[in-house]
Short mmCIF file of C-alpha atoms in Angstrom, two decimals:
data_model
loop_
_atom_site.label_atom_id
_atom_site.label_comp_id
_atom_site.label_asym_id
_atom_site.label_seq_id
_atom_site.Cartn_x
_atom_site.Cartn_y
_atom_site.Cartn_z
CA UNK A 197 1.55 -74.69 -0.98
CA UNK A 198 -0.33 -73.39 1.99
CA UNK A 199 -3.38 -71.19 2.01
CA UNK A 200 -2.07 -67.87 0.79
CA UNK A 201 -4.55 -67.06 -1.94
CA UNK A 202 -6.91 -64.17 -1.43
CA UNK A 203 -9.89 -66.53 -1.86
CA UNK A 204 -10.28 -69.97 -0.32
CA UNK A 205 -11.87 -71.40 -3.45
CA UNK A 206 -11.38 -71.02 -7.20
CA UNK A 207 -15.16 -71.13 -7.71
CA UNK A 208 -15.60 -68.26 -5.27
CA UNK A 209 -12.79 -66.29 -6.82
CA UNK A 210 -14.24 -66.78 -10.34
CA UNK A 211 -17.69 -65.70 -9.17
CA UNK A 212 -16.30 -62.61 -7.42
CA UNK A 213 -14.38 -61.77 -10.59
CA UNK A 214 -17.53 -62.09 -12.71
CA UNK A 215 -19.77 -60.15 -10.34
CA UNK A 216 -17.27 -57.33 -9.92
CA UNK A 217 -17.31 -56.83 -13.71
CA UNK A 218 -20.71 -55.18 -13.22
CA UNK A 219 -20.57 -51.38 -13.17
CA UNK A 220 -20.38 -49.90 -9.68
CA UNK A 221 -19.69 -53.25 -8.02
CA UNK A 222 -16.26 -53.46 -6.37
CA UNK A 223 -14.56 -56.64 -5.21
CA UNK A 224 -15.80 -56.21 -1.65
CA UNK A 225 -19.44 -55.93 -2.69
CA UNK A 226 -18.93 -58.77 -5.17
CA UNK A 227 -17.68 -61.01 -2.35
CA UNK A 228 -20.66 -60.02 -0.22
CA UNK A 229 -23.05 -60.83 -3.10
CA UNK A 230 -21.29 -64.16 -3.83
CA UNK A 231 -21.53 -65.24 -0.19
CA UNK A 232 -25.16 -64.13 -0.15
CA UNK A 233 -25.90 -66.28 -3.20
CA UNK A 234 -24.22 -69.24 -1.47
CA UNK A 235 -26.72 -68.94 1.37
CA UNK A 236 -29.70 -69.00 -1.01
CA UNK A 237 -31.48 -72.17 -2.16
CA UNK A 238 -30.01 -73.51 -5.41
CA UNK A 239 -33.29 -72.89 -7.27
CA UNK A 240 -33.27 -69.19 -6.35
CA UNK A 241 -29.79 -68.81 -7.78
CA UNK A 242 -30.80 -70.64 -10.96
CA UNK A 243 -33.89 -68.45 -11.21
CA UNK A 244 -31.61 -65.41 -11.00
CA UNK A 245 -29.12 -66.56 -13.64
CA UNK A 246 -31.89 -67.77 -15.96
CA UNK A 247 -33.66 -64.42 -15.82
CA UNK A 248 -30.40 -62.72 -16.79
CA UNK A 249 -29.69 -65.21 -19.61
CA UNK A 250 -33.26 -65.02 -20.93
CA UNK A 251 -33.01 -61.23 -21.05
CA UNK A 252 -29.74 -61.25 -22.98
CA UNK A 253 -30.64 -64.16 -25.28
CA UNK A 254 -34.25 -63.27 -25.92
CA UNK A 255 -34.16 -59.49 -26.10
CA UNK A 256 -35.82 -57.96 -29.15
CA UNK A 257 -35.83 -54.40 -30.37
CA UNK A 258 -38.80 -52.76 -32.04
CA UNK A 259 -38.19 -52.73 -35.82
CA UNK A 260 -39.56 -49.20 -35.98
CA UNK A 261 -38.13 -47.32 -33.01
CA UNK A 262 -35.44 -49.72 -31.62
CA UNK A 263 -37.03 -49.76 -28.16
CA UNK A 264 -36.68 -52.99 -26.16
CA UNK A 265 -39.75 -55.05 -26.85
CA UNK A 266 -41.10 -58.59 -26.47
CA UNK A 267 -42.65 -58.32 -29.91
CA UNK A 268 -41.48 -57.26 -33.39
CA UNK A 269 -43.14 -53.92 -32.94
CA UNK A 270 -43.20 -52.36 -29.48
CA UNK A 271 -46.35 -51.49 -27.56
CA UNK A 272 -45.94 -47.76 -28.25
CA UNK A 273 -45.44 -48.10 -32.01
CA UNK A 274 -48.43 -50.49 -32.21
CA UNK A 275 -50.69 -48.14 -30.26
CA UNK A 276 -53.10 -46.36 -32.58
CA UNK A 277 -54.07 -43.91 -29.81
CA UNK A 278 -50.60 -42.38 -29.86
CA UNK A 279 -49.66 -39.55 -32.19
CA UNK A 280 -47.38 -41.10 -34.80
CA UNK A 281 -46.74 -37.65 -36.26
CA UNK A 282 -44.40 -36.67 -33.40
CA UNK A 283 -41.19 -38.65 -33.00
CA UNK A 284 -39.16 -38.11 -29.83
CA UNK A 285 -35.48 -39.01 -30.46
CA UNK A 286 -33.64 -40.27 -27.37
CA UNK A 287 -30.28 -41.82 -26.62
CA UNK A 288 -31.39 -44.92 -24.75
CA UNK A 289 -34.12 -47.28 -23.62
CA UNK A 290 -33.94 -45.72 -20.18
CA UNK A 291 -34.78 -42.27 -21.58
CA UNK A 292 -37.99 -43.69 -23.08
CA UNK A 293 -38.89 -45.13 -19.68
CA UNK A 294 -38.17 -41.78 -17.99
CA UNK A 295 -40.31 -39.79 -20.43
CA UNK A 296 -43.11 -42.39 -20.31
CA UNK A 297 -43.04 -42.11 -16.52
CA UNK A 298 -43.89 -38.39 -16.77
CA UNK A 299 -47.16 -39.24 -18.56
CA UNK A 300 -46.75 -35.99 -20.54
CA UNK A 301 -45.96 -37.34 -24.00
CA UNK A 302 -48.34 -39.08 -26.36
CA UNK A 303 -46.18 -39.33 -29.47
CA UNK A 304 -43.78 -42.10 -30.46
CA UNK A 305 -40.04 -42.58 -29.95
CA UNK A 306 -36.83 -43.29 -31.77
CA UNK A 307 -34.01 -44.84 -29.72
CA UNK A 308 -30.56 -43.96 -31.12
CA UNK A 309 -28.77 -46.61 -29.08
CA UNK A 310 -26.01 -44.20 -28.07
CA UNK A 311 -24.64 -40.76 -28.77
CA UNK A 312 -22.06 -39.49 -31.24
CA UNK A 313 -18.74 -39.48 -29.43
CA UNK A 314 -15.43 -39.34 -31.30
CA UNK A 315 -13.59 -40.09 -28.04
CA UNK A 316 -15.57 -43.29 -27.45
CA UNK A 317 -15.30 -44.09 -31.17
CA UNK A 318 -19.06 -43.86 -31.74
CA UNK A 319 -19.98 -42.36 -35.11
CA UNK A 320 -23.36 -41.71 -36.78
CA UNK A 321 -23.30 -45.12 -38.48
CA UNK A 322 -23.19 -46.87 -35.09
CA UNK A 323 -26.55 -45.32 -34.23
CA UNK A 324 -30.03 -45.72 -35.71
CA UNK A 325 -29.89 -42.34 -37.49
CA UNK A 326 -30.38 -43.75 -41.01
CA UNK A 327 -33.46 -45.63 -39.81
CA UNK A 328 -34.76 -42.35 -38.36
CA UNK A 329 -34.17 -40.64 -41.70
CA UNK A 330 -36.10 -43.39 -43.46
CA UNK A 331 -38.98 -43.00 -41.00
CA UNK A 332 -39.16 -39.27 -41.60
CA UNK A 333 -38.73 -39.68 -45.36
CA UNK A 334 -41.58 -42.20 -45.30
CA UNK A 335 -43.95 -39.34 -44.46
CA UNK A 336 -46.62 -38.83 -41.79
CA UNK A 337 -44.19 -37.15 -39.40
CA UNK A 338 -44.76 -33.48 -38.52
CA UNK A 339 -42.28 -32.98 -35.70
CA UNK A 340 -39.07 -34.54 -34.44
CA UNK A 341 -38.14 -33.74 -30.81
CA UNK A 342 -34.38 -34.01 -30.20
CA UNK A 343 -34.54 -35.08 -26.55
CA UNK A 344 -30.81 -35.50 -25.97
CA UNK A 345 -28.55 -34.59 -23.07
CA UNK A 346 -27.39 -31.00 -22.76
CA UNK A 347 -23.69 -31.85 -22.88
CA UNK A 348 -21.30 -31.48 -25.81
CA UNK A 349 -21.95 -34.96 -27.19
CA UNK A 350 -25.71 -34.52 -26.92
CA UNK A 351 -25.58 -31.15 -28.66
CA UNK A 352 -23.30 -32.54 -31.38
CA UNK A 353 -25.63 -35.46 -32.01
CA UNK A 354 -28.66 -33.16 -32.07
CA UNK A 355 -26.95 -30.86 -34.57
CA UNK A 356 -25.96 -33.80 -36.78
CA UNK A 357 -29.53 -35.14 -36.83
CA UNK A 358 -30.87 -31.64 -37.43
CA UNK A 359 -28.71 -31.41 -40.57
CA UNK A 360 -29.81 -34.84 -41.77
CA UNK A 361 -33.54 -34.19 -41.29
CA UNK A 362 -33.74 -30.55 -42.34
CA UNK A 363 -34.32 -31.37 -46.07
CA UNK A 364 -37.55 -33.21 -45.23
CA UNK A 365 -39.37 -30.15 -43.92
CA UNK A 366 -40.35 -31.50 -40.50
CA UNK A 367 -40.38 -29.23 -37.45
CA UNK A 368 -37.31 -29.96 -35.31
CA UNK A 369 -37.59 -29.11 -31.63
CA UNK A 370 -35.51 -29.67 -28.52
CA UNK A 371 -36.41 -29.97 -24.85
CA UNK A 372 -36.99 -26.77 -22.91
CA UNK A 373 -33.91 -25.84 -20.86
CA UNK A 374 -34.16 -23.73 -17.77
CA UNK A 375 -34.35 -23.82 -14.03
CA UNK A 376 -35.72 -27.06 -12.62
CA UNK A 377 -39.00 -26.86 -10.73
CA UNK A 378 -38.19 -25.96 -7.14
CA UNK A 379 -34.64 -24.88 -8.05
CA UNK A 380 -33.19 -21.86 -6.34
CA UNK A 381 -31.66 -19.07 -8.47
CA UNK A 382 -28.75 -18.90 -6.06
CA UNK A 383 -27.53 -22.36 -6.96
CA UNK A 384 -28.26 -22.39 -10.69
CA UNK A 385 -25.25 -22.34 -13.00
CA UNK A 386 -25.00 -19.13 -14.99
CA UNK A 387 -25.48 -20.81 -18.39
CA UNK A 388 -28.79 -22.34 -17.30
CA UNK A 389 -29.87 -19.11 -15.61
CA UNK A 390 -28.89 -17.07 -18.67
CA UNK A 391 -30.83 -19.31 -21.02
CA UNK A 392 -33.85 -19.28 -18.77
CA UNK A 393 -33.94 -15.47 -18.93
CA UNK A 394 -33.55 -15.38 -22.71
CA UNK A 395 -36.26 -18.03 -23.13
CA UNK A 396 -38.59 -16.57 -20.50
CA UNK A 397 -42.27 -17.45 -20.80
CA UNK A 398 -45.54 -15.56 -20.31
CA UNK A 399 -46.50 -15.80 -16.65
CA UNK A 400 -49.62 -17.91 -16.28
CA UNK A 401 -51.84 -18.10 -13.20
CA UNK B 95 -53.94 -52.30 -23.90
CA UNK B 96 -51.42 -49.58 -24.51
CA UNK B 97 -47.99 -49.24 -23.05
CA UNK B 98 -48.71 -48.46 -19.43
CA UNK B 99 -46.49 -51.04 -17.75
CA UNK B 100 -43.46 -49.87 -15.81
CA UNK B 101 -41.19 -51.92 -18.10
CA UNK B 102 -41.39 -52.18 -21.88
CA UNK B 103 -40.57 -55.89 -21.85
CA UNK B 104 -41.46 -58.88 -19.70
CA UNK B 105 -37.88 -60.20 -20.06
CA UNK B 106 -36.51 -56.91 -18.77
CA UNK B 107 -38.99 -56.78 -15.93
CA UNK B 108 -38.15 -60.38 -14.90
CA UNK B 109 -34.41 -59.63 -14.97
CA UNK B 110 -34.85 -56.45 -12.93
CA UNK B 111 -36.95 -58.42 -10.44
CA UNK B 112 -34.25 -61.11 -10.15
CA UNK B 113 -31.34 -58.67 -9.88
CA UNK B 114 -33.09 -56.52 -7.28
CA UNK B 115 -33.44 -59.61 -5.07
CA UNK B 116 -29.73 -59.20 -4.30
CA UNK B 117 -29.03 -57.47 -0.99
CA UNK B 118 -28.41 -53.74 -1.32
CA UNK B 119 -29.59 -53.60 -4.94
CA UNK B 120 -32.73 -51.52 -5.44
CA UNK B 121 -34.94 -51.52 -8.53
CA UNK B 122 -33.18 -48.50 -9.99
CA UNK B 123 -29.71 -50.09 -9.75
CA UNK B 124 -31.17 -53.38 -10.99
CA UNK B 125 -32.50 -51.63 -14.10
CA UNK B 126 -29.12 -49.99 -14.63
CA UNK B 127 -27.38 -53.38 -14.32
CA UNK B 128 -29.89 -55.09 -16.63
CA UNK B 129 -29.44 -52.44 -19.32
CA UNK B 130 -25.67 -52.72 -18.87
CA UNK B 131 -25.85 -56.49 -19.40
CA UNK B 132 -27.88 -55.90 -22.57
CA UNK B 133 -25.03 -53.85 -23.98
CA UNK B 134 -22.48 -56.61 -23.31
CA UNK B 135 -21.61 -59.37 -25.78
CA UNK B 136 -23.74 -62.49 -25.21
CA UNK B 137 -20.69 -64.55 -24.22
CA UNK B 138 -19.76 -62.12 -21.43
CA UNK B 139 -23.24 -62.43 -19.95
CA UNK B 140 -23.08 -66.23 -20.17
CA UNK B 141 -19.64 -66.17 -18.56
CA UNK B 142 -21.15 -64.15 -15.72
CA UNK B 143 -24.16 -66.40 -15.13
CA UNK B 144 -22.06 -69.57 -15.47
CA UNK B 145 -19.58 -68.37 -12.84
CA UNK B 146 -22.51 -67.76 -10.47
CA UNK B 147 -24.11 -71.13 -11.23
CA UNK B 148 -20.81 -73.00 -10.90
CA UNK B 149 -20.22 -71.38 -7.52
CA UNK B 150 -23.63 -72.33 -6.18
CA UNK B 151 -23.73 -75.82 -7.73
CA UNK B 152 -20.13 -76.80 -7.15
CA UNK B 153 -19.42 -75.27 -3.77
CA UNK B 154 -17.92 -77.63 -1.21
CA UNK B 155 -17.32 -77.11 2.46
CA UNK B 156 -14.33 -78.51 4.32
CA UNK B 157 -15.45 -81.64 6.20
CA UNK B 158 -13.38 -80.54 9.20
CA UNK B 159 -13.96 -76.80 9.60
CA UNK B 160 -16.86 -76.05 7.19
CA UNK B 161 -14.85 -73.43 5.33
CA UNK B 162 -15.59 -73.02 1.61
CA UNK B 163 -13.15 -75.22 -0.25
CA UNK B 164 -12.57 -76.73 -3.68
CA UNK B 165 -11.49 -79.96 -2.02
CA UNK B 166 -12.89 -82.24 0.69
CA UNK B 167 -10.51 -80.75 3.19
CA UNK B 168 -9.64 -77.08 2.91
CA UNK B 169 -6.13 -75.72 2.36
CA UNK B 170 -5.84 -74.60 5.99
CA UNK B 171 -6.92 -77.91 7.53
CA UNK B 172 -4.57 -79.81 5.17
CA UNK B 173 -1.61 -77.58 6.00
CA UNK B 174 0.80 -79.36 8.36
CA UNK B 175 2.64 -76.09 9.06
CA UNK B 176 -0.40 -74.68 10.85
CA UNK B 177 -1.02 -75.25 14.56
CA UNK B 178 -3.93 -77.70 14.72
CA UNK B 179 -4.02 -77.31 18.51
CA UNK B 180 -5.67 -73.88 18.30
CA UNK B 181 -9.14 -73.67 16.77
CA UNK B 182 -10.54 -70.23 16.02
CA UNK B 183 -14.35 -70.34 16.00
CA UNK B 184 -15.98 -67.80 13.66
CA UNK B 185 -19.46 -67.08 12.37
CA UNK B 186 -18.79 -67.05 8.64
CA UNK B 187 -16.49 -67.73 5.71
CA UNK B 188 -15.86 -64.01 5.47
CA UNK B 189 -14.50 -63.91 9.03
CA UNK B 190 -11.91 -66.55 8.10
CA UNK B 191 -10.88 -64.43 5.13
CA UNK B 192 -10.62 -61.33 7.34
CA UNK B 193 -8.46 -63.05 9.95
CA UNK B 194 -6.28 -64.69 7.28
CA UNK B 195 -5.76 -61.26 5.74
CA UNK B 196 -4.18 -60.06 9.00
CA UNK B 197 -1.47 -62.72 8.68
CA UNK B 198 -1.42 -62.93 12.50
CA UNK B 199 -2.98 -66.34 13.07
CA UNK B 200 -1.37 -69.69 12.38
CA UNK B 201 -3.95 -72.02 13.90
CA UNK B 202 -7.01 -73.56 12.26
CA UNK B 203 -10.65 -72.49 12.05
CA UNK B 204 -14.16 -73.67 12.70
CA UNK B 205 -16.93 -71.93 10.74
CA UNK B 206 -20.27 -72.00 12.58
CA UNK B 207 -22.29 -70.97 9.54
CA UNK B 208 -24.29 -68.45 11.53
CA UNK B 209 -24.98 -67.21 15.00
CA UNK B 210 -27.56 -68.23 17.61
CA UNK B 211 -30.51 -65.89 17.19
CA UNK B 212 -33.95 -66.72 18.62
CA UNK B 213 -35.44 -63.81 16.63
CA UNK B 214 -34.12 -65.13 13.31
CA UNK B 215 -35.06 -68.68 14.38
CA UNK B 216 -31.47 -69.90 14.41
CA UNK B 217 -30.73 -72.39 17.18
CA UNK B 218 -27.55 -74.30 18.10
CA UNK B 219 -28.59 -77.29 15.96
CA UNK B 220 -28.59 -75.06 12.85
CA UNK B 221 -24.89 -74.39 13.36
CA UNK B 222 -21.81 -76.65 13.27
CA UNK B 223 -21.49 -76.66 17.07
CA UNK B 224 -21.81 -80.46 17.44
CA UNK B 225 -19.06 -80.93 14.85
CA UNK B 226 -16.91 -78.52 16.86
CA UNK B 227 -17.59 -80.54 20.02
CA UNK B 228 -16.54 -83.72 18.20
CA UNK B 229 -13.33 -82.05 17.01
CA UNK B 230 -12.44 -80.99 20.55
CA UNK B 231 -13.48 -84.34 22.03
CA UNK B 232 -11.26 -86.05 19.43
CA UNK B 233 -8.22 -84.59 21.23
CA UNK B 234 -5.18 -82.63 20.07
CA UNK B 235 -6.83 -79.25 20.70
CA UNK B 236 -5.38 -77.04 23.46
CA UNK B 237 -7.26 -73.81 22.86
CA UNK B 238 -10.51 -72.64 21.31
CA UNK B 239 -10.73 -68.95 20.42
CA UNK B 240 -14.31 -67.69 20.36
CA UNK B 241 -13.87 -65.01 17.69
CA UNK B 242 -17.49 -63.86 17.51
CA UNK B 243 -19.09 -60.44 17.22
CA UNK B 244 -19.37 -58.32 20.36
CA UNK B 245 -23.16 -57.97 20.13
CA UNK B 246 -25.81 -59.82 22.14
CA UNK B 247 -26.12 -62.69 19.68
CA UNK B 248 -22.36 -63.11 19.44
CA UNK B 249 -22.01 -63.12 23.24
CA UNK B 250 -24.91 -65.58 23.58
CA UNK B 251 -23.36 -67.93 21.04
CA UNK B 252 -19.94 -67.65 22.69
CA UNK B 253 -21.47 -68.42 26.10
CA UNK B 254 -23.37 -71.42 24.71
CA UNK B 255 -20.22 -72.86 23.10
CA UNK B 256 -18.25 -72.14 26.28
CA UNK B 257 -20.75 -74.28 28.22
CA UNK B 258 -20.60 -77.08 25.66
CA UNK B 259 -16.78 -77.22 25.53
CA UNK B 260 -15.97 -76.58 29.19
CA UNK B 261 -16.12 -80.31 30.14
CA UNK B 262 -13.25 -81.12 27.76
CA UNK B 263 -10.63 -79.06 29.57
CA UNK B 264 -9.51 -76.88 26.66
CA UNK B 265 -8.53 -73.25 27.20
CA UNK B 266 -11.35 -71.01 25.95
CA UNK B 267 -10.38 -67.48 24.90
CA UNK B 268 -12.07 -64.58 23.22
CA UNK B 269 -10.75 -61.71 21.11
CA UNK B 270 -9.24 -58.76 22.93
CA UNK B 271 -11.73 -55.89 23.17
CA UNK B 272 -10.59 -52.33 23.51
CA UNK B 273 -9.91 -49.16 21.62
CA UNK B 274 -9.09 -49.65 17.96
CA UNK B 275 -5.61 -48.62 16.84
CA UNK B 276 -5.72 -44.92 16.05
CA UNK B 277 -9.03 -44.48 17.89
CA UNK B 278 -9.53 -41.34 19.92
CA UNK B 279 -10.70 -41.67 23.55
CA UNK B 280 -13.13 -38.85 22.97
CA UNK B 281 -15.22 -40.84 20.51
CA UNK B 282 -15.00 -44.30 22.12
CA UNK B 283 -18.23 -45.61 23.60
CA UNK B 284 -18.08 -45.89 27.37
CA UNK B 285 -18.45 -49.70 27.42
CA UNK B 286 -15.42 -50.16 25.16
CA UNK B 287 -13.45 -47.53 27.05
CA UNK B 288 -14.39 -49.10 30.40
CA UNK B 289 -13.33 -52.56 29.27
CA UNK B 290 -10.09 -51.25 27.87
CA UNK B 291 -9.22 -49.75 31.26
CA UNK B 292 -10.10 -52.92 33.15
CA UNK B 293 -8.14 -55.06 30.69
CA UNK B 294 -5.18 -52.66 30.44
CA UNK B 295 -1.86 -54.13 29.36
CA UNK B 296 1.77 -53.63 30.37
CA UNK B 297 3.19 -50.76 28.34
CA UNK B 298 5.79 -52.07 25.91
CA UNK B 299 8.32 -49.97 24.01
#
């Protein structure tokens, strides 16, 4: 049969297929990336695939907070200068990185590894909630910050954790909600604007 | 030292570094992709990296036209139903795929593997121009289509090849330039519009 395939080579077609399985990468971009990789020296391509394999094969999670770590206990949990009495509960590794980037938090974290979502089939037992309960039960924790998204699933998960931790007498807090810095009132949604009036703060100069 | 690195893990940082070396992928997208790969089953990630490695390690180029191929001679060059008397010269593998997708060309190709560009340090000897000359010299070719980009480098390359092939008495053609189908005169650049008037064609109904 003549050349009527979409791709001139099975190897190319397989690579495009694999690359386009990445989120946000369509078949056109995947082809562009595959042809780019073909133009690179072999060792660069091997360096790329090895870095990806090493990440997936070698990844460890902190035994305390479930953050990605190169060691059994992550750098934050091993840091005696941090306040181990405040645990900030987040959905994902990326949230820890975002909060760390603000430089405003000196406590420790607990990564849930997801959010409760009946639609996606994720229940409490798929997350690290029992480990969080054990941490709190273990003592030494004064406050748990529920730093979850403001959507239905985030609120549901926060409420569930609130119920689980309430018996242990720790303070449970959530992130302040309100207008973003620099936001204009005109464009704020009414729920956010309403909450920011109810939770108004003393004006400081 | 405490956790003050941008990434919580060396493995993650290496993977982000490697992924962001791809064209059009910034560090933010690379982090998103790396964290996505972490959530995938190990075998999916290996499947991905193996497909990339196999492509780069196993890629072959047609000995006649330099197109990517799984065999020594590509499917187009081995196809006796195609017109081997017309060679369409293109810059890249992708151009062959684009022209094949039109279904309008039944000749064969010659992939240059780049374009002459003094700024990028690409000269004629870096391309497959000598192989093209040998093909034409070998006989059996009536026409060479110079299907290169309309920019300075494309024009320069086309002119250079024109000079090299002129002695062999083949017809040298280039792609028709003019308004795109559906284009409005109002938004056409004046060079394109000017050329499309000069090269106007008999109106056919």
